[in-house]
Amino acid sequence: MPAITSGRVLVTGANGYIAVWIVKSLLDAGFAVRGTVRAESKATYLRKLFQSFGDKLEVVVVPDMTKEDAFAEHVQDVDAIAHTASPFHMNAVEPDEIIGPAVAGTLSVLKAAHVHGAVVKRVIVLSSTAALFRTTTEPVVLDESAWNEQAIAEVKEKGRDASAVAKYRASKTLAERAAWEWYEEKKKAGVLGWDLVVLNPPFVYGPILHECDRPENLNQSMRDWYRLIVEGKIDNDTLVTGGAMYVDVRDIAQAHTLALLKPEAGDNRFIISAGPYKWQDFASAAHRFDDKLPAGVTSYDPSKATHLLQYDNRKAIDVLGITYRSIDEVTNDSLQDFKARGWL
């Protein structure tokens, strides 16, 4: 598909932590945005936040995204779609409580684009590195060819007794796989006028734009970050051994815009990851910026940290031209945001 440099983009779940930054990135780039939310009460905040963009932003209510026709009327005049709405919680008892909505919501968007999206040129699905992840005892670097078969196997074997994180990871894996399988089938039949891009970020941190009145109501990742880094509710051993891969929320948002602007992005899956971290990396940075915050383990040497699982982020750098914010930038900007809100 040619580059999409203007027009209207549908953003599903537009009031979410990542999605609000996607809306901002698109508006800043000159696109018009139609955002979906589940209730009118969620729309008021977005309209006020982006009021300077005037009629460039439209917010519509989609109460249940899993319904077949949920997005039918909203895709008819959009040039692209960014699908971000998907369950992110660890509360499912039965696996299908989280897997079902994740798969159904994603397919609902794709089917709507196929049947009703007459001018749609590209659909971007926000997945996760949870769809690639695997546990390992030896250092490994995963690229876009990886799939999380472990989580699927655990859920299939244990059902409701599978771990909460396995249920979540299986939901991301199965939703993305369903999207690719559906897309490839329609593409082979020659009945699609658009192409698919999937973006896979790891843990997402950074300042917030979405509506939030107190730290306890932060989204899952930033609630954890605040609790561990600001409140210091973490032991020394976990500080230096616990960690994963991260990306700044503004970078995954920018990746969505770049995925529209780059013609060659179509038909591709991209890992959007800045790099590895241990929690002490964030704690050290936070203490440098604000010495009232816990210093953690001052003898920690990041050069000696072992990161068993890493993701190869070269494809997104090469194709999308993305650049990543550092741990220091994520930390400083998050702390400044918290201070402005009176949370520090």
mmCIF file of C-alpha atoms in Angstrom:
data_model
loop_
_atom_site.group_PDB
_atom_site.id
_atom_site.type_symbol
_atom_site.label_atom_id
_atom_site.label_comp_id
_atom_site.label_asym_id
_atom_site.label_seq_id
_atom_site.Cartn_x
_atom_site.Cartn_y
_atom_site.Cartn_z
ATOM 1 C CA MET A 1 0.000 0.000 0.000
ATOM 2 C CA PRO A 2 1.174 3.592 -0.568
ATOM 3 C CA ALA A 3 2.073 5.777 2.374
ATOM 4 C CA ILE A 4 -0.892 7.143 4.285
ATOM 5 C CA THR A 5 0.018 10.747 5.031
ATOM 6 C CA SER A 6 -3.410 12.262 5.664
ATOM 7 C CA GLY A 7 -7.033 11.361 6.234
ATOM 8 C CA ARG A 8 -8.982 9.850 9.116
ATOM 9 C CA VAL A 9 -7.795 7.071 11.423
ATOM 10 C CA LEU A 10 -10.083 4.991 13.640
ATOM 11 C CA VAL A 11 -8.495 4.291 17.037
ATOM 12 C CA THR A 12 -10.292 1.664 19.109
ATOM 13 C CA GLY A 13 -10.201 1.894 22.892
ATOM 14 C CA ALA A 14 -9.075 5.500 22.537
ATOM 15 C CA ASN A 15 -9.182 6.302 26.263
ATOM 16 C CA GLY A 16 -6.537 3.697 27.203
ATOM 17 C CA TYR A 17 -3.037 4.438 28.481
ATOM 18 C CA ILE A 18 -1.308 3.710 25.168
ATOM 19 C CA ALA A 19 -4.221 4.716 22.954
ATOM 20 C CA VAL A 20 -4.427 8.327 24.174
ATOM 21 C CA TRP A 21 -0.792 8.800 23.188
ATOM 22 C CA ILE A 22 -1.559 7.205 19.798
ATOM 23 C CA VAL A 23 -4.385 9.703 19.308
ATOM 24 C CA LYS A 24 -1.993 12.559 20.178
ATOM 25 C CA SER A 25 0.712 11.266 17.837
ATOM 26 C CA LEU A 26 -1.749 11.007 14.953
ATOM 27 C CA LEU A 27 -3.281 14.431 15.588
ATOM 28 C CA ASP A 28 0.185 15.987 15.837
ATOM 29 C CA ALA A 29 1.025 14.398 12.464
ATOM 30 C CA GLY A 30 -2.004 16.031 10.844
ATOM 31 C CA PHE A 31 -4.420 13.109 10.786
ATOM 32 C CA ALA A 32 -8.052 13.323 11.820
ATOM 33 C CA VAL A 33 -8.968 10.740 14.450
ATOM 34 C CA ARG A 34 -12.168 8.919 15.289
ATOM 35 C CA GLY A 35 -11.748 7.283 18.669
ATOM 36 C CA THR A 36 -14.002 4.634 20.151
ATOM 37 C CA VAL A 37 -14.786 4.334 23.851
ATOM 38 C CA ARG A 38 -17.146 2.024 25.707
ATOM 39 C CA ALA A 39 -19.219 4.755 27.370
ATOM 40 C CA GLU A 40 -20.050 8.410 26.813
ATOM 41 C CA SER A 41 -18.533 9.250 30.194
ATOM 42 C CA LYS A 42 -15.124 8.269 28.757
ATOM 43 C CA ALA A 43 -15.547 10.595 25.759
ATOM 44 C CA THR A 44 -15.817 13.889 27.649
ATOM 45 C CA TYR A 45 -12.244 13.772 28.922
ATOM 46 C CA LEU A 46 -10.805 13.064 25.459
ATOM 47 C CA ARG A 47 -12.746 15.897 23.832
ATOM 48 C CA LYS A 48 -11.465 18.332 26.439
ATOM 49 C CA LEU A 49 -7.880 17.017 26.288
ATOM 50 C CA PHE A 50 -7.674 17.489 22.532
ATOM 51 C CA GLN A 51 -10.000 20.470 22.154
ATOM 52 C CA SER A 52 -7.245 22.498 20.475
ATOM 53 C CA PHE A 53 -7.526 20.158 17.478
ATOM 54 C CA GLY A 54 -11.159 21.130 16.961
ATOM 55 C CA ASP A 55 -13.115 18.842 14.665
ATOM 56 C CA LYS A 56 -10.006 16.778 13.911
ATOM 57 C CA LEU A 57 -11.071 14.537 16.812
ATOM 58 C CA GLU A 58 -14.360 12.676 16.946
ATOM 59 C CA VAL A 59 -15.233 10.290 19.780
ATOM 60 C CA VAL A 60 -17.908 7.593 19.360
ATOM 61 C CA VAL A 61 -19.312 5.000 21.744
ATOM 62 C CA VAL A 62 -18.910 1.266 21.043
ATOM 63 C CA PRO A 63 -20.319 -0.505 24.125
ATOM 64 C CA ASP A 64 -19.285 -4.039 23.107
ATOM 65 C CA MET A 65 -16.453 -4.465 20.622
ATOM 66 C CA THR A 66 -16.926 -8.233 20.429
ATOM 67 C CA LYS A 67 -20.200 -7.921 18.508
ATOM 68 C CA GLU A 68 -19.946 -8.665 14.782
ATOM 69 C CA ASP A 69 -21.217 -5.242 13.720
ATOM 70 C CA ALA A 70 -19.631 -3.259 16.560
ATOM 71 C CA PHE A 71 -17.454 -1.142 14.278
ATOM 72 C CA ALA A 72 -19.508 -1.343 11.070
ATOM 73 C CA GLU A 73 -20.643 2.272 10.875
ATOM 74 C CA HIS A 74 -17.393 3.673 12.213
ATOM 75 C CA VAL A 75 -15.025 2.242 9.579
ATOM 76 C CA GLN A 76 -16.939 3.415 6.523
ATOM 77 C CA ASP A 77 -15.015 6.630 5.875
ATOM 78 C CA VAL A 78 -11.645 6.017 7.547
ATOM 79 C CA ASP A 79 -8.345 5.595 5.722
ATOM 80 C CA ALA A 80 -6.724 3.455 8.410
ATOM 81 C CA ILE A 81 -7.478 1.687 11.679
ATOM 82 C CA ALA A 82 -5.398 1.341 14.850
ATOM 83 C CA HIS A 83 -6.898 -1.404 17.004
ATOM 84 C CA THR A 84 -5.712 -1.072 20.602
ATOM 85 C CA ALA A 85 -8.753 -2.219 22.590
ATOM 86 C CA SER A 86 -7.986 -5.565 24.227
ATOM 87 C CA PRO A 87 -8.292 -6.899 27.790
ATOM 88 C CA PHE A 88 -5.210 -6.392 29.994
ATOM 89 C CA HIS A 89 -5.791 -7.853 33.430
ATOM 90 C CA MET A 90 -4.864 -10.836 35.574
ATOM 91 C CA ASN A 91 -8.353 -11.509 36.935
ATOM 92 C CA ALA A 92 -9.670 -14.187 34.573
ATOM 93 C CA VAL A 93 -10.820 -17.408 36.231
ATOM 94 C CA GLU A 94 -11.701 -19.304 33.084
ATOM 95 C CA PRO A 95 -9.167 -18.697 30.276
ATOM 96 C CA ASP A 96 -11.915 -17.784 27.822
ATOM 97 C CA GLU A 97 -12.899 -14.824 30.001
ATOM 98 C CA ILE A 98 -9.861 -13.022 28.581
ATOM 99 C CA ILE A 99 -9.058 -15.036 25.447
ATOM 100 C CA GLY A 100 -12.577 -14.839 24.014
ATOM 101 C CA PRO A 101 -12.918 -11.037 24.059
ATOM 102 C CA ALA A 102 -9.344 -10.548 22.799
ATOM 103 C CA VAL A 103 -9.889 -12.779 19.759
ATOM 104 C CA ALA A 104 -13.455 -11.641 19.066
ATOM 105 C CA GLY A 105 -12.599 -7.937 19.377
ATOM 106 C CA THR A 106 -9.694 -8.193 16.967
ATOM 107 C CA LEU A 107 -11.633 -10.185 14.381
ATOM 108 C CA SER A 108 -14.580 -7.806 14.717
ATOM 109 C CA VAL A 109 -12.385 -4.909 13.620
ATOM 110 C CA LEU A 110 -10.877 -6.837 10.700
ATOM 111 C CA LYS A 111 -14.254 -8.043 9.484
ATOM 112 C CA ALA A 112 -15.717 -4.544 9.715
ATOM 113 C CA ALA A 113 -12.806 -3.165 7.696
ATOM 114 C CA HIS A 114 -13.369 -5.878 5.084
ATOM 115 C CA VAL A 115 -17.124 -5.478 4.738
ATOM 116 C CA HIS A 116 -17.658 -1.783 5.447
ATOM 117 C CA GLY A 117 -14.257 -0.078 5.152
ATOM 118 C CA ALA A 118 -14.443 0.990 1.532
ATOM 119 C CA VAL A 119 -11.486 3.381 1.732
ATOM 120 C CA VAL A 120 -9.397 1.637 4.435
ATOM 121 C CA LYS A 121 -5.800 1.153 3.265
ATOM 122 C CA ARG A 122 -4.092 -0.224 6.375
ATOM 123 C CA VAL A 123 -5.072 -1.833 9.674
ATOM 124 C CA ILE A 124 -2.650 -1.743 12.608
ATOM 125 C CA VAL A 125 -3.205 -4.192 15.459
ATOM 126 C CA LEU A 126 -1.511 -3.509 18.786
ATOM 127 C CA SER A 127 -0.387 -6.891 20.066
ATOM 128 C CA SER A 128 2.378 -7.531 22.616
ATOM 129 C CA THR A 129 5.657 -9.368 23.069
ATOM 130 C CA ALA A 130 3.521 -11.581 25.320
ATOM 131 C CA ALA A 131 2.656 -13.234 21.997
ATOM 132 C CA LEU A 132 6.362 -14.043 21.483
ATOM 133 C CA PHE A 133 7.533 -14.667 25.049
ATOM 134 C CA ARG A 134 8.866 -17.911 26.422
ATOM 135 C CA THR A 135 10.508 -18.852 29.708
ATOM 136 C CA THR A 136 14.140 -19.804 29.406
ATOM 137 C CA THR A 137 17.087 -20.772 31.579
ATOM 138 C CA GLU A 138 19.643 -19.767 28.945
ATOM 139 C CA PRO A 139 20.074 -16.344 27.292
ATOM 140 C CA VAL A 140 17.959 -16.046 24.154
ATOM 141 C CA VAL A 141 17.086 -13.267 21.714
ATOM 142 C CA LEU A 142 13.684 -13.549 20.029
ATOM 143 C CA ASP A 143 12.680 -11.915 16.750
ATOM 144 C CA GLU A 144 9.365 -11.503 14.943
ATOM 145 C CA SER A 145 9.255 -15.183 13.956
ATOM 146 C CA ALA A 146 8.646 -16.269 17.574
ATOM 147 C CA TRP A 147 5.270 -17.324 18.970
ATOM 148 C CA ASN A 148 4.374 -18.025 22.592
ATOM 149 C CA GLU A 149 3.456 -21.701 22.343
ATOM 150 C CA GLN A 150 4.209 -22.166 26.058
ATOM 151 C CA ALA A 151 1.279 -20.059 27.238
ATOM 152 C CA ILE A 152 -1.134 -21.733 24.838
ATOM 153 C CA ALA A 153 0.020 -25.170 26.010
ATOM 154 C CA GLU A 154 -0.332 -24.261 29.695
ATOM 155 C CA VAL A 155 -3.848 -22.919 29.228
ATOM 156 C CA LYS A 156 -4.851 -25.935 27.151
ATOM 157 C CA GLU A 157 -3.440 -28.348 29.750
ATOM 158 C CA LYS A 158 -4.486 -26.632 32.982
ATOM 159 C CA GLY A 159 -7.561 -24.614 32.025
ATOM 160 C CA ARG A 160 -8.738 -22.440 34.896
ATOM 161 C CA ASP A 161 -5.734 -23.637 36.954
ATOM 162 C CA ALA A 162 -3.288 -22.063 34.511
ATOM 163 C CA SER A 163 -1.425 -19.059 35.884
ATOM 164 C CA ALA A 164 -3.000 -15.626 35.408
ATOM 165 C CA VAL A 165 -0.054 -14.464 33.325
ATOM 166 C CA ALA A 166 -0.328 -17.531 31.069
ATOM 167 C CA LYS A 167 -3.991 -16.736 30.427
ATOM 168 C CA TYR A 168 -3.094 -13.163 29.509
ATOM 169 C CA ARG A 169 -0.183 -14.199 27.282
ATOM 170 C CA ALA A 170 -2.333 -16.827 25.588
ATOM 171 C CA SER A 171 -4.978 -14.171 24.894
ATOM 172 C CA LYS A 172 -2.444 -11.965 23.126
ATOM 173 C CA THR A 173 -0.956 -14.888 21.202
ATOM 174 C CA LEU A 174 -4.269 -16.328 20.051
ATOM 175 C CA ALA A 175 -5.759 -12.932 19.164
ATOM 176 C CA GLU A 176 -2.775 -12.025 17.007
ATOM 177 C CA ARG A 177 -2.578 -15.454 15.405
ATOM 178 C CA ALA A 178 -6.304 -15.283 14.592
ATOM 179 C CA ALA A 179 -5.751 -11.895 12.967
ATOM 180 C CA TRP A 180 -2.928 -13.149 10.741
ATOM 181 C CA GLU A 181 -4.790 -16.329 9.779
ATOM 182 C CA TRP A 182 -7.944 -14.412 8.877
ATOM 183 C CA TYR A 183 -5.940 -11.807 6.974
ATOM 184 C CA GLU A 184 -3.867 -14.316 5.000
ATOM 185 C CA GLU A 185 -7.000 -16.238 3.998
ATOM 186 C CA LYS A 186 -8.720 -13.093 2.681
ATOM 187 C CA LYS A 187 -5.547 -11.810 1.064
ATOM 188 C CA LYS A 188 -5.045 -15.117 -0.772
ATOM 189 C CA ALA A 189 -8.614 -14.857 -2.052
ATOM 190 C CA GLY A 190 -7.845 -11.371 -3.367
ATOM 191 C CA VAL A 191 -10.735 -9.724 -1.551
ATOM 192 C CA LEU A 192 -8.916 -7.160 0.628
ATOM 193 C CA GLY A 193 -8.177 -3.564 -0.285
ATOM 194 C CA TRP A 194 -5.910 -3.005 2.695
ATOM 195 C CA ASP A 195 -2.893 -4.541 4.403
ATOM 196 C CA LEU A 196 -2.100 -5.493 8.004
ATOM 197 C CA VAL A 197 0.600 -4.349 10.410
ATOM 198 C CA VAL A 198 1.052 -5.755 13.934
ATOM 199 C CA LEU A 199 3.090 -4.004 16.627
ATOM 200 C CA ASN A 200 4.468 -5.969 19.592
ATOM 201 C CA PRO A 201 5.685 -3.904 22.550
ATOM 202 C CA PRO A 202 6.954 -5.353 25.861
ATOM 203 C CA PHE A 203 6.224 -3.580 29.178
ATOM 204 C CA VAL A 204 5.144 -0.016 28.468
ATOM 205 C CA TYR A 205 6.106 2.776 30.865
ATOM 206 C CA GLY A 206 6.169 6.564 30.791
ATOM 207 C CA PRO A 207 4.010 9.609 31.566
ATOM 208 C CA ILE A 208 0.239 9.364 31.339
ATOM 209 C CA LEU A 209 -2.278 11.305 29.267
ATOM 210 C CA HIS A 210 -5.382 9.257 30.009
ATOM 211 C CA GLU A 211 -7.865 10.162 32.710
ATOM 212 C CA CYS A 212 -6.587 9.175 36.142
ATOM 213 C CA ASP A 213 -7.328 10.758 39.514
ATOM 214 C CA ARG A 214 -4.863 8.957 41.797
ATOM 215 C CA PRO A 215 -1.891 6.552 41.635
ATOM 216 C CA GLU A 216 -4.039 3.599 42.727
ATOM 217 C CA ASN A 217 -6.071 4.002 39.543
ATOM 218 C CA LEU A 218 -3.125 4.024 37.155
ATOM 219 C CA ASN A 219 -3.023 1.445 34.380
ATOM 220 C CA GLN A 220 -1.413 -1.869 35.341
ATOM 221 C CA SER A 221 2.154 -1.180 34.167
ATOM 222 C CA MET A 222 2.445 2.320 35.618
ATOM 223 C CA ARG A 223 0.725 1.295 38.840
ATOM 224 C CA ASP A 224 3.460 -1.310 39.262
ATOM 225 C CA TRP A 225 6.143 1.239 38.338
ATOM 226 C CA TYR A 226 4.812 3.766 40.870
ATOM 227 C CA ARG A 227 4.506 1.177 43.627
ATOM 228 C CA LEU A 228 8.016 -0.206 43.129
ATOM 229 C CA ILE A 229 9.999 2.899 42.166
ATOM 230 C CA VAL A 230 8.219 5.751 43.942
ATOM 231 C CA GLU A 231 6.890 3.922 46.998
ATOM 232 C CA GLY A 232 9.819 1.486 47.164
ATOM 233 C CA LYS A 233 7.631 -1.562 47.755
ATOM 234 C CA ILE A 234 10.208 -4.017 46.424
ATOM 235 C CA ASP A 235 12.965 -6.030 48.090
ATOM 236 C CA ASN A 236 16.636 -5.678 47.210
ATOM 237 C CA ASP A 237 16.893 -9.075 45.568
ATOM 238 C CA THR A 238 14.007 -8.341 43.196
ATOM 239 C CA LEU A 239 15.458 -4.920 42.409
ATOM 240 C CA VAL A 240 18.604 -6.435 40.931
ATOM 241 C CA THR A 241 17.194 -9.677 39.514
ATOM 242 C CA GLY A 242 13.668 -8.722 38.477
ATOM 243 C CA GLY A 243 13.093 -7.063 35.138
ATOM 244 C CA ALA A 244 12.134 -7.526 31.517
ATOM 245 C CA MET A 245 12.112 -5.400 28.354
ATOM 246 C CA TYR A 246 10.533 -1.960 28.143
ATOM 247 C CA VAL A 247 9.406 0.763 25.767
ATOM 248 C CA ASP A 248 8.271 4.321 26.407
ATOM 249 C CA VAL A 249 4.543 4.812 25.813
ATOM 250 C CA ARG A 250 5.292 7.731 23.476
ATOM 251 C CA ASP A 251 7.502 5.513 21.332
ATOM 252 C CA ILE A 252 4.882 2.796 20.819
ATOM 253 C CA ALA A 253 2.450 5.603 19.958
ATOM 254 C CA GLN A 254 4.875 7.044 17.424
ATOM 255 C CA ALA A 255 5.316 3.562 15.957
ATOM 256 C CA HIS A 256 1.647 3.610 14.971
ATOM 257 C CA THR A 257 2.070 6.849 13.050
ATOM 258 C CA LEU A 258 5.278 5.617 11.410
ATOM 259 C CA ALA A 259 3.494 2.412 10.403
ATOM 260 C CA LEU A 260 1.088 4.543 8.366
ATOM 261 C CA LEU A 261 3.751 6.752 6.838
ATOM 262 C CA LYS A 262 5.983 3.881 5.679
ATOM 263 C CA PRO A 263 4.573 1.979 2.660
ATOM 264 C CA GLU A 264 6.920 -0.966 3.299
ATOM 265 C CA ALA A 265 5.480 -1.539 6.774
ATOM 266 C CA GLY A 266 2.518 -3.473 5.349
ATOM 267 C CA ASP A 267 2.243 -7.232 5.909
ATOM 268 C CA ASN A 268 4.748 -7.023 8.765
ATOM 269 C CA ARG A 269 5.015 -7.741 12.447
ATOM 270 C CA PHE A 270 7.282 -5.388 14.429
ATOM 271 C CA ILE A 271 8.831 -5.735 17.869
ATOM 272 C CA ILE A 272 8.736 -2.239 19.409
ATOM 273 C CA SER A 273 11.207 -2.544 22.285
ATOM 274 C CA ALA A 274 13.824 -0.139 23.634
ATOM 275 C CA GLY A 275 15.825 -2.746 25.528
ATOM 276 C CA PRO A 276 16.177 -4.688 28.776
ATOM 277 C CA TYR A 277 15.981 -3.431 32.344
ATOM 278 C CA LYS A 278 16.260 -4.516 35.924
ATOM 279 C CA TRP A 279 14.074 -2.623 38.375
ATOM 280 C CA GLN A 280 17.227 -1.185 39.918
ATOM 281 C CA ASP A 281 17.930 0.629 36.623
ATOM 282 C CA PHE A 282 14.738 2.644 37.134
ATOM 283 C CA ALA A 283 15.372 3.025 40.875
ATOM 284 C CA SER A 284 18.876 4.390 40.255
ATOM 285 C CA ALA A 285 17.586 6.847 37.675
ATOM 286 C CA ALA A 286 14.734 7.957 39.936
ATOM 287 C CA HIS A 287 17.081 8.574 42.862
ATOM 288 C CA ARG A 288 19.388 10.654 40.648
ATOM 289 C CA PHE A 289 16.468 12.875 39.660
ATOM 290 C CA ASP A 290 14.960 13.024 43.140
ATOM 291 C CA ASP A 291 17.149 12.011 46.065
ATOM 292 C CA LYS A 292 14.098 11.660 48.313
ATOM 293 C CA LEU A 293 13.150 8.532 46.369
ATOM 294 C CA PRO A 294 14.567 5.128 47.401
ATOM 295 C CA ALA A 295 18.101 4.505 46.118
ATOM 296 C CA GLY A 296 17.732 0.758 46.182
ATOM 297 C CA VAL A 297 20.917 -1.302 45.851
ATOM 298 C CA THR A 298 23.676 1.265 45.383
ATOM 299 C CA SER A 299 26.292 -1.411 44.631
ATOM 300 C CA TYR A 300 24.326 -2.538 41.540
ATOM 301 C CA ASP A 301 26.343 -2.598 38.307
ATOM 302 C CA PRO A 302 24.116 -2.649 35.202
ATOM 303 C CA SER A 303 26.976 -3.901 33.058
ATOM 304 C CA LYS A 304 26.991 -7.139 35.051
ATOM 305 C CA ALA A 305 23.217 -7.737 34.921
ATOM 306 C CA THR A 306 22.030 -10.892 33.153
ATOM 307 C CA HIS A 307 19.015 -10.621 30.859
ATOM 308 C CA LEU A 308 17.922 -14.121 29.874
ATOM 309 C CA LEU A 309 15.240 -13.047 27.394
ATOM 310 C CA GLN A 310 15.688 -10.164 24.987
ATOM 311 C CA TYR A 311 13.932 -9.057 21.812
ATOM 312 C CA ASP A 312 15.619 -8.114 18.545
ATOM 313 C CA ASN A 313 14.352 -4.598 17.765
ATOM 314 C CA ARG A 314 16.337 -4.003 14.558
ATOM 315 C CA LYS A 315 13.432 -4.535 12.164
ATOM 316 C CA ALA A 316 11.428 -1.593 13.519
ATOM 317 C CA ILE A 317 14.516 0.601 13.515
ATOM 318 C CA ASP A 318 15.360 -0.323 9.920
ATOM 319 C CA VAL A 319 11.861 -0.252 8.407
ATOM 320 C CA LEU A 320 9.969 2.261 10.528
ATOM 321 C CA GLY A 321 12.922 4.462 11.413
ATOM 322 C CA ILE A 322 11.875 4.494 15.057
ATOM 323 C CA THR A 323 14.074 5.849 17.840
ATOM 324 C CA TYR A 324 13.715 4.881 21.494
ATOM 325 C CA ARG A 325 13.737 6.839 24.723
ATOM 326 C CA SER A 326 16.189 5.767 27.409
ATOM 327 C CA ILE A 327 15.460 4.563 30.927
ATOM 328 C CA ASP A 328 16.560 8.004 32.179
ATOM 329 C CA GLU A 329 14.061 9.742 29.874
ATOM 330 C CA VAL A 330 11.211 7.422 30.839
ATOM 331 C CA THR A 331 12.008 7.895 34.515
ATOM 332 C CA ASN A 332 12.484 11.658 34.532
ATOM 333 C CA ASP A 333 9.389 12.361 32.449
ATOM 334 C CA SER A 334 7.261 10.002 34.571
ATOM 335 C CA LEU A 335 8.435 11.659 37.784
ATOM 336 C CA GLN A 336 7.775 15.136 36.380
ATOM 337 C CA ASP A 337 4.285 13.997 35.439
ATOM 338 C CA PHE A 338 3.659 12.612 38.925
ATOM 339 C CA LYS A 339 4.931 15.825 40.520
ATOM 340 C CA ALA A 340 2.636 17.940 38.350
ATOM 341 C CA ARG A 341 -0.283 15.803 39.544
ATOM 342 C CA GLY A 342 0.725 16.133 43.213
ATOM 343 C CA TRP A 343 1.594 12.449 43.506
ATOM 344 C CA LEU A 344 5.168 13.064 44.652
#
